[in-house]
Amino acid sequence: MPRLTARERREGYQREYAFQQRHGKPFFPHVVFHDTIVSLIVVALIMGLSVLWYVQFGAIPTDPMAERTGGLLGPAYEAKADPGVLGYHPQPDWYFFFLFELLRIFKTPQLLIVGTIIIPTIWMVLLIGWPFIDRNPDRRLSRRPIALAIGVMVPIVLLTLTFYGSKVPAEGGAASTEPGAAAFAAGACSTCHVLANAGTAGNVGPVLDEAKPDYATALALITNGQGAMPSFKATYTEDEISCLAGYVATWSAAVGTTPGPGAATAKDYPASCEKAGGLFAGTVSSASGP
Amino acid sequence: MSTLLPPPKEIAMMPVDWVEERSGAISFGKFMLFRNVPKDISWLQTLGSALITVFILQATTGIILAMYYQPTPDTAWMTIQWITNEATLGWLVRGMHKWGSSVMVVLLFLHMGRTFLFGAYKYPREMTWITGAIIFILVMGMSFTGYLLVFDERAYWATIVGVNINGTAPILGPALSYVLMVGPEIGTNTLSRFYSLHMLVLPSAIGGLIFLHMLLVVRLGVTSPPWSRMEPTEGDV
Ligand code: HEM
């Protein structure tokens, strides 16, 4: 590509600018008029979306703590945040779906950072530094094949990631009646993890049947969280956490009713589940998420 | 005596002249408004001004919401509920703020795409692009901090995942998560911190950068579409 000298570049710009000032049209009122039309359309669009959102709400719920459900454009609000809630599927707003999807693609602990930090950082550096990367002085698309290719690729990649990021995994009841299975399936765990014994197909975190965590690892992760995995200290009691950790250690990579390799490490299992009671005790065979 | 009074037109202009003499505000306004743009300027070049409109709309609706919203874990959700269900036209103000943010992100992508395809970031407009790119990143920050404020289930869990994602960064990550949440968990201080970022820090930074962005656009002149030819056409003077 022809490199211009600094002087040629400057003179080219000055010629263009002088031409514009001499033969252009006044910004006011011509452009201001066009700008106003487009702005009015945009404001109308925003109001239209708000009205559509509003008319599709359900009635104000009689229970003051309940969510106000919605239609096409989503609810007015969901139920009040409660760290103790059993099952919730974390989902960001649509413009972060691409990040969510990256997180799913790079979900093993060793690779997670590629999706969460490395790719977004590279992306931001390229975005800010782009004028210094593309040194081709021509502005006609026919002479900018590389820029054109990038300009087509980036939206396609972003839209694809956004599309897949918007999918929520299917909800399934617990497949087994082992103590802890129902709680695992009904809880947030199911959104993020595959665990065949519990019948869950979450796809944010690692496949637990492959990770085969031992009891201590599972206990530490559920208690304190790590990476994208939340801490459940505020959600569950100690017994409940111990029960889940024991369950995961025992039944990940299980073959039928033969426990997996982590079974030997599980402490207090299933005793902790009985102490925790309810969903954890394993008497409820098919719990469904909220 | 009447000869001592200046003509009415001059009297009317006196406050204007007073301001102009002391600040130059009037010539600055003329500099921004009375300039020439390329004759074949395209409709695609109106997206930037639409963004200014949406920014002003977000600021206005945001100020109204801030009059009723209380950022504590106990009251945040309650006040949102009150604004949506009880306040006169509260649903409209909240709805426009909520949907305005989505529309703004879409417009940002379109405007960025337009300047990319027009090659409008090339010499001498690199700084216009860079200020724009920083604005874009800050707007994503607005979206992230705003999402928690409703304090419903979705907001809570999405924010936990978001903050944890930050936490995976080497060295700085855990510290950054801690600073964002003000501790190991989402609580009162998290909410105030997000609120302060969302309604004070980020918007003023964005507002300032939009001003710079506009100064650059006016100073350098708007790029003509890449297909335009630099020859006077009929009717040109
Ligand atoms: C709130 C955000 C923004 C506002 C209010 C804004 C506003 C504007 C306005 C009014 C113009 C005049 C021409 C036009 O409308 O196309 C402009 C031009 C420009 N913008 Fe933005 N912009 C924003 C974000 C961005 C972003 C994210 C980028 C890119 C990363 C960007 C890059 C540019 C460039 C390179 C120009 C020069 C175009 C030319 O000279 O033809 N802007 N902007």
XYZ file of C-alpha atoms and ligand atoms in Angstrom:
570
model
C 0.000 0.000 0.000
C 1.344 3.417 -0.875
C 2.720 5.185 2.170
C 2.244 8.957 2.092
C 4.787 11.283 3.560
C 3.628 13.305 6.537
C 3.559 16.361 4.345
C 1.479 14.752 1.569
C -0.914 13.532 4.177
C -1.309 16.944 5.761
C -1.725 18.695 2.432
C -4.262 16.146 1.288
C -6.332 16.765 4.388
C -6.004 20.549 4.048
C -7.189 20.375 0.447
C -10.171 18.344 1.485
C -10.997 20.670 4.363
C -10.720 23.793 2.182
C -12.926 22.177 -0.441
C -15.493 21.358 2.201
C -15.562 24.891 3.533
C -15.863 26.363 0.075
C -18.329 23.959 -1.542
C -20.059 22.328 1.402
C -23.453 23.164 2.816
C -24.021 24.910 6.140
C -24.373 22.637 9.152
C -27.136 24.864 10.449
C -29.925 24.399 9.462
C -29.466 21.564 6.928
C -27.777 18.942 9.024
C -29.491 20.052 12.215
C -32.782 19.298 10.467
C -31.711 15.759 9.514
C -30.262 15.181 12.984
C -33.533 16.271 14.576
C -35.587 13.872 12.465
C -33.386 10.907 13.393
C -33.325 11.900 17.065
C -37.132 12.114 17.119
C -37.386 8.648 15.574
C -35.014 7.273 18.205
C -36.947 8.882 21.078
C -40.191 7.527 19.607
C -38.615 4.070 19.452
C -37.569 4.233 23.107
C -41.044 5.368 24.161
C -42.594 2.663 22.011
C -40.483 -0.024 23.682
C -41.421 1.325 27.122
C -45.125 1.298 26.327
C -44.960 -2.203 24.838
C -43.093 -3.367 27.933
C -45.683 -1.727 30.175
C -48.826 -3.024 28.502
C -47.480 -6.573 28.699
C -46.922 -6.587 32.461
C -49.179 -8.748 34.500
C -51.304 -7.031 37.150
C -49.620 -5.813 40.323
C -49.166 -9.021 42.335
C -51.150 -9.382 45.542
C -48.092 -10.714 47.349
C -45.978 -7.569 47.824
C -42.738 -9.559 47.623
C -43.544 -11.366 44.360
C -42.192 -10.560 40.925
C -44.335 -8.616 38.487
C -44.342 -10.860 35.472
C -44.034 -9.729 31.916
C -44.577 -10.711 28.319
C -42.537 -10.161 25.200
C -40.157 -7.618 26.712
C -39.673 -9.251 30.078
C -40.984 -8.669 33.583
C -41.265 -5.298 35.309
C -39.032 -6.706 38.007
C -38.272 -10.111 39.441
C -38.554 -11.066 43.090
C -36.304 -9.198 45.484
C -32.693 -10.404 45.556
C -32.180 -13.043 48.210
C -28.802 -14.685 48.701
C -30.622 -17.610 50.302
C -32.709 -18.450 47.271
C -32.195 -22.009 46.121
C -32.326 -21.968 42.377
C -31.539 -19.082 40.168
C -30.202 -18.923 36.646
C -27.812 -16.023 36.429
C -28.314 -14.151 33.218
C -26.812 -10.787 32.327
C -28.387 -8.136 30.119
C -28.210 -8.931 26.406
C -25.145 -6.835 25.642
C -23.067 -9.034 27.933
C -24.294 -12.329 26.426
C -21.150 -12.515 24.284
C -19.026 -12.500 27.444
C -21.229 -15.131 29.036
C -20.788 -17.307 25.985
C -17.001 -16.855 26.025
C -17.138 -18.005 29.619
C -18.964 -21.146 28.534
C -16.506 -21.872 25.750
C -13.492 -21.548 28.052
C -15.027 -23.157 31.067
C -12.215 -25.328 32.382
C -10.443 -23.618 35.277
C -7.151 -23.432 33.370
C -8.710 -21.778 30.320
C -11.343 -19.649 32.027
C -9.098 -16.611 32.082
C -8.799 -16.738 28.285
C -12.512 -16.066 27.926
C -12.969 -13.718 30.836
C -9.883 -11.531 30.732
C -7.514 -12.189 27.855
C -9.953 -11.978 24.941
C -11.840 -8.928 26.288
C -8.569 -7.127 27.042
C -7.152 -7.807 23.583
C -10.448 -6.662 22.170
C -10.324 -3.360 24.076
C -6.698 -2.697 23.138
C -7.455 -3.361 19.457
C -10.529 -1.129 19.651
C -8.672 1.843 21.115
C -5.537 1.330 19.052
C -7.262 0.603 15.748
C -6.333 3.918 14.020
C -2.672 3.040 14.596
C -3.035 -0.507 13.301
C -4.783 0.368 10.061
C -2.221 2.593 8.301
C -3.813 2.395 4.865
C -4.597 6.016 3.922
C -7.373 5.135 1.475
C -10.946 5.432 2.644
C -12.731 3.681 -0.230
C -13.873 0.220 0.785
C -12.835 -1.268 -2.542
C -9.233 -0.456 -1.598
C -9.456 -1.688 1.993
C -10.012 -5.445 1.614
C -8.552 -6.315 5.026
C -10.515 -3.659 6.898
C -13.652 -4.718 5.042
C -13.093 -8.360 5.992
C -12.626 -7.391 9.650
C -15.632 -5.090 9.487
C -17.772 -8.014 8.327
C -16.246 -10.661 10.613
C -16.492 -8.779 13.910
C -20.273 -8.236 13.809
C -20.815 -11.861 12.725
C -18.708 -13.192 15.607
C -20.357 -10.853 18.133
C -23.877 -11.672 16.938
C -23.146 -15.414 17.030
C -21.746 -15.231 20.554
C -24.710 -13.094 21.613
C -27.158 -15.563 20.113
C -25.675 -18.596 21.849
C -25.126 -16.611 25.031
C -28.858 -15.919 25.216
C -29.741 -19.609 25.522
C -30.574 -20.844 28.981
C -29.917 -24.534 29.592
C -32.965 -26.752 29.798
C -34.224 -27.370 33.280
C -34.471 -30.936 34.457
C -35.562 -32.586 37.640
C -33.080 -34.679 39.590
C -32.376 -37.952 37.853
C -31.470 -39.863 40.983
C -32.764 -40.019 44.538
C -29.346 -39.958 46.203
C -29.164 -37.523 49.115
C -28.183 -34.099 47.749
C -29.207 -34.799 44.134
C -32.510 -32.949 44.372
C -30.891 -29.932 46.012
C -28.157 -29.861 43.370
C -30.682 -30.062 40.538
C -33.024 -27.462 41.996
C -30.266 -25.067 42.992
C -28.150 -22.656 41.018
C -25.617 -25.476 40.487
C -27.763 -26.879 37.681
C -27.375 -23.707 35.592
C -23.635 -24.003 35.462
C -22.709 -27.661 35.752
C -23.242 -30.952 33.978
C -23.619 -33.756 36.473
C -25.138 -36.874 34.971
C -26.286 -38.308 38.291
C -28.320 -35.192 39.041
C -29.508 -34.914 35.444
C -28.285 -31.352 35.034
C -26.952 -29.803 31.838
C -25.637 -26.383 32.863
C -22.906 -25.029 30.663
C -21.083 -22.201 32.420
C -18.805 -24.156 34.733
C -16.826 -27.368 34.234
C -18.512 -30.712 33.599
C -18.301 -32.222 37.055
C -18.231 -35.778 35.708
C -14.955 -34.847 34.040
C -13.541 -32.672 36.819
C -14.197 -35.392 39.424
C -13.502 -33.084 42.364
C -12.732 -34.619 45.746
C -14.652 -33.601 48.842
C -12.192 -30.960 50.051
C -12.046 -29.228 46.656
C -15.804 -29.191 46.330
C -16.269 -27.945 49.893
C -13.784 -25.106 49.371
C -15.339 -24.081 46.043
C -18.928 -24.126 47.203
C -18.032 -22.218 50.353
C -15.752 -19.574 48.884
C -16.361 -19.618 45.151
C -13.568 -19.208 42.620
C -13.412 -17.709 39.164
C -16.950 -17.375 37.859
C -18.290 -19.762 40.495
C -20.168 -17.819 43.196
C -19.637 -18.344 46.896
C -22.591 -20.067 48.554
C -21.659 -19.206 52.131
C -24.620 -16.862 52.434
C -27.011 -19.215 50.666
C -26.560 -22.527 52.437
C -25.866 -23.684 55.970
C -22.681 -25.594 56.745
C -24.542 -28.893 56.708
C -26.093 -28.100 53.367
C -22.714 -27.206 51.865
C -21.138 -30.307 53.292
C -23.999 -32.350 51.863
C -23.573 -30.853 48.379
C -19.803 -31.335 48.486
C -20.249 -34.934 49.608
C -22.818 -35.521 46.935
C -20.654 -34.051 44.171
C -17.548 -35.945 45.320
C -19.428 -39.233 45.560
C -21.592 -39.126 42.465
C -19.536 -37.286 39.864
C -18.253 -39.728 37.246
C -20.461 -42.378 38.814
C -21.436 -45.342 36.669
C -25.049 -46.182 37.436
C -25.232 -46.879 41.150
C -21.477 -47.374 41.496
C -20.074 -44.180 43.056
C -17.269 -42.268 41.327
C -13.597 -42.065 42.333
C -14.166 -39.207 44.795
C -16.515 -41.241 46.987
C -13.784 -42.286 49.401
C -12.963 -38.656 50.222
C -16.515 -37.646 51.134
C -16.840 -36.858 54.838
C -20.127 -36.995 56.729
C -21.987 -38.016 53.589
C -24.861 -38.713 53.615
C -25.158 -37.871 57.308
C -24.847 -34.114 56.627
C -27.709 -34.348 54.139
C -30.012 -35.884 56.691
C -29.067 -33.164 59.157
C -29.769 -30.486 56.541
C -33.135 -32.080 55.832
C -35.709 -31.025 53.217
C -34.552 -31.199 49.618
C -31.131 -32.278 50.805
C -32.263 -35.437 52.553
C -32.908 -37.174 49.274
C -36.426 -38.298 49.981
C -37.837 -35.964 47.346
C -37.372 -37.787 44.084
C -38.110 -35.158 41.486
C -37.659 -31.588 42.540
C -38.257 -28.955 39.918
C -36.561 -25.585 39.873
C -38.590 -22.503 40.723
C -32.289 63.100 25.417
C -33.395 60.330 23.090
C -30.152 60.591 21.210
C -28.399 59.210 24.266
C -30.280 55.898 24.073
C -28.895 53.332 21.636
C -31.358 51.844 19.139
C -33.648 49.078 20.555
C -31.849 46.325 18.710
C -28.614 47.216 20.419
C -30.324 47.321 23.801
C -31.678 43.849 23.215
C -28.212 42.633 22.333
C -26.576 44.127 25.407
C -26.759 41.062 27.682
C -25.565 38.897 24.795
C -22.625 41.195 24.152
C -21.892 41.283 27.867
C -21.604 37.496 27.993
C -19.646 37.343 24.742
C -17.130 39.936 25.838
C -16.446 38.079 29.073
C -16.548 34.447 27.936
C -16.538 34.148 24.167
C -19.531 31.839 24.542
C -21.358 33.325 21.565
C -18.507 32.938 19.131
C -17.991 29.425 20.454
C -21.638 28.640 19.696
C -21.264 30.133 16.225
C -18.104 28.072 15.710
C -20.045 24.895 16.556
C -23.155 25.749 14.498
C -22.125 27.845 11.504
C -19.685 25.660 9.657
C -19.874 23.854 6.383
C -20.187 20.134 5.990
C -19.751 18.071 2.810
C -22.577 18.539 0.359
C -23.138 14.810 0.025
C -23.167 14.119 3.760
C -25.121 10.939 4.398
C -27.976 10.005 6.706
C -25.605 7.542 8.364
C -23.819 10.575 9.751
C -26.781 11.496 11.941
C -26.196 8.586 14.334
C -23.733 10.538 16.463
C -26.234 13.288 17.181
C -28.864 10.646 17.972
C -26.424 9.365 20.595
C -26.213 12.822 22.149
C -30.019 12.863 22.314
C -30.131 9.462 24.018
C -27.419 10.514 26.464
C -29.463 13.592 27.438
C -32.569 11.402 27.734
C -30.729 8.945 29.998
C -29.451 11.803 32.148
C -32.923 13.321 32.501
C -34.787 10.105 33.277
C -31.920 9.064 35.552
C -32.207 12.264 37.578
C -35.942 11.690 38.022
C -35.367 8.075 39.102
C -32.703 9.237 41.573
C -35.331 11.404 43.287
C -37.194 8.268 44.418
C -34.616 5.497 44.405
C -32.852 4.495 47.638
C -29.732 2.381 47.232
C -29.801 -0.037 50.148
C -30.492 -3.776 49.967
C -33.676 -3.273 51.991
C -35.119 -0.351 50.060
C -33.701 -0.542 46.522
C -36.141 -3.154 45.264
C -39.035 -1.552 47.174
C -38.448 1.871 45.628
C -38.163 0.368 42.129
C -41.448 -1.396 42.761
C -43.026 1.847 43.953
C -41.742 3.782 40.932
C -43.113 1.109 38.561
C -46.458 0.505 40.238
C -47.457 3.675 42.065
C -45.665 6.805 40.897
C -47.450 8.835 38.235
C -45.891 7.821 34.919
C -43.106 6.195 36.928
C -43.265 3.164 34.623
C -42.617 5.464 31.659
C -39.597 7.149 33.231
C -38.151 3.826 34.335
C -39.047 2.177 31.030
C -37.379 4.909 28.993
C -34.249 4.697 31.128
C -34.177 0.918 30.818
C -34.860 0.726 27.091
C -32.840 3.861 26.387
C -29.769 2.014 27.584
C -30.343 -0.830 25.129
C -31.000 1.599 22.297
C -27.829 3.477 23.213
C -25.699 0.332 22.970
C -27.216 -0.489 19.577
C -26.635 3.072 18.333
C -23.043 2.939 19.585
C -22.401 -0.158 17.507
C -24.029 1.420 14.441
C -22.121 4.694 14.834
C -18.884 2.811 15.346
C -19.640 0.696 12.278
C -20.334 3.826 10.245
C -17.068 5.531 11.194
C -15.246 2.243 10.574
C -16.673 1.698 7.097
C -16.177 5.369 6.138
C -12.567 5.163 7.308
C -13.408 8.232 9.412
C -10.812 7.306 12.032
C -7.906 7.937 9.653
C -5.555 10.890 9.791
C -6.185 13.390 11.340
C -9.176 11.911 13.216
C -7.431 9.267 15.329
C -8.247 11.088 18.561
C -11.921 11.301 17.643
C -11.951 7.508 17.391
C -10.019 7.044 20.633
C -12.323 9.297 22.670
C -15.233 7.392 21.128
C -13.745 4.007 22.001
C -13.251 5.055 25.619
C -16.832 6.311 25.736
C -17.930 2.906 24.461
C -16.103 1.059 27.236
C -17.484 3.451 29.864
C -21.028 2.944 28.532
C -20.588 -0.807 29.035
C -19.590 0.074 32.605
C -22.824 2.043 32.941
C -24.793 -0.998 31.819
C -23.018 -3.267 34.269
C -23.416 -0.983 37.297
C -27.000 -0.075 36.404
C -28.068 -3.704 36.201
C -27.529 -4.325 39.922
C -29.553 -1.314 41.055
C -32.966 -2.963 40.571
C -31.747 -5.509 43.117
C -33.969 -8.343 41.987
C -32.842 -11.948 41.622
C -31.524 -11.506 38.121
C -29.543 -8.394 39.027
C -28.028 -10.013 42.077
C -26.813 -13.211 40.447
C -25.667 -11.589 37.215
C -23.592 -9.139 39.220
C -22.014 -11.902 41.280
C -20.979 -13.675 38.105
C -19.752 -10.387 36.598
C -17.670 -9.467 39.615
C -16.274 -13.002 39.758
C -15.254 -12.702 36.124
C -13.272 -9.611 37.077
C -11.767 -11.636 39.862
C -10.224 -14.159 37.467
C -7.731 -11.558 36.218
C -4.190 -12.185 37.428
C -2.797 -10.023 40.239
C -5.258 -7.129 39.981
C -8.384 -9.247 39.565
C -9.162 -10.265 43.143
C -8.341 -6.760 44.377
C -10.635 -5.260 41.746
C -13.486 -7.585 42.723
C -12.983 -6.634 46.326
C -13.016 -2.930 45.488
C -16.173 -3.323 43.373
C -18.078 -5.258 46.015
C -16.517 -3.472 48.994
C -15.891 -6.789 50.669
C -16.414 -10.418 49.898
C -20.172 -10.212 49.361
C -22.815 -7.983 47.812
C -24.253 -5.758 50.512
C -25.150 -2.185 51.404
C -21.733 -0.852 50.500
C -21.716 -2.672 47.171
C -24.978 -1.044 46.248
C -23.828 2.472 47.215
C -20.597 1.980 45.327
C -22.348 0.809 42.174
C -24.831 3.678 42.525
C -22.098 6.265 42.887
C -20.246 4.875 39.862
C -23.460 4.695 37.874
C -24.820 8.166 38.579
C -21.759 10.291 39.323
C -18.412 8.933 38.155
C -19.224 7.291 34.823
C -21.774 9.800 33.497
C -19.535 12.796 34.182
C -16.620 11.030 32.509
C -18.818 10.174 29.530
C -20.235 13.714 29.374
C -16.753 15.219 29.376
C -15.559 12.830 26.697
C -18.593 13.555 24.502
C -17.684 17.245 24.738
C -14.097 16.517 23.660
C -15.368 14.209 20.912
C -17.555 17.031 19.584
C -14.768 19.636 19.735
C -12.621 17.331 17.635
C -15.395 16.616 15.144
C -16.043 20.327 14.618
C -12.406 21.335 14.523
C -11.426 18.704 11.972
C -14.556 18.894 9.865
C -16.837 15.941 9.189
C -15.464 13.326 6.824
C -17.175 13.247 3.466
C -18.477 9.827 2.439
C -15.674 7.748 0.895
C -17.505 7.642 -2.411
C -17.690 11.420 -2.799
C -15.600 13.220 -5.400
C -13.744 16.398 -4.726
C -15.073 18.357 -7.679
C -17.464 21.268 -7.551
C -20.824 20.155 -8.950
C -23.426 22.339 -10.560
C -24.888 24.938 -8.259
C -21.693 25.260 -6.240
C -20.492 28.766 -5.777
C -22.087 8.548 23.446
C -21.245 8.255 22.501
C -20.935 9.070 21.242
C -21.449 10.275 20.818
C -22.493 11.156 21.513
C -20.831 10.570 19.552
C -21.117 11.708 18.779
C -20.579 11.956 17.549
C -21.050 12.946 16.613
C -22.234 13.884 16.842
C -20.262 12.887 15.492
C -20.447 13.718 14.193
C -20.669 12.886 12.956
C -21.608 11.740 13.049
O -22.643 11.868 13.722
O -21.343 10.670 12.461
C -19.257 11.878 15.750
C -18.235 11.534 14.881
C -17.287 10.520 15.099
N -17.356 9.542 16.065
Fe -18.623 9.563 17.624
N -19.944 9.568 19.223
C -19.976 8.623 20.224
C -19.257 7.445 20.279
C -18.264 7.063 19.373
C -17.566 5.787 19.365
C -17.836 4.641 20.344
C -16.649 5.840 18.339
C -15.645 4.780 17.885
C -14.959 4.012 18.642
C -16.776 7.130 17.697
C -15.998 7.573 16.653
C -16.259 8.707 15.896
C -15.430 9.186 14.807
C -14.107 8.561 14.299
C -16.075 10.340 14.305
C -15.592 11.222 13.163
C -16.480 10.965 12.015
C -16.286 11.931 10.912
O -15.499 12.875 11.020
O -16.973 11.680 9.903
N -17.782 7.839 18.334
N -19.483 11.312 16.983
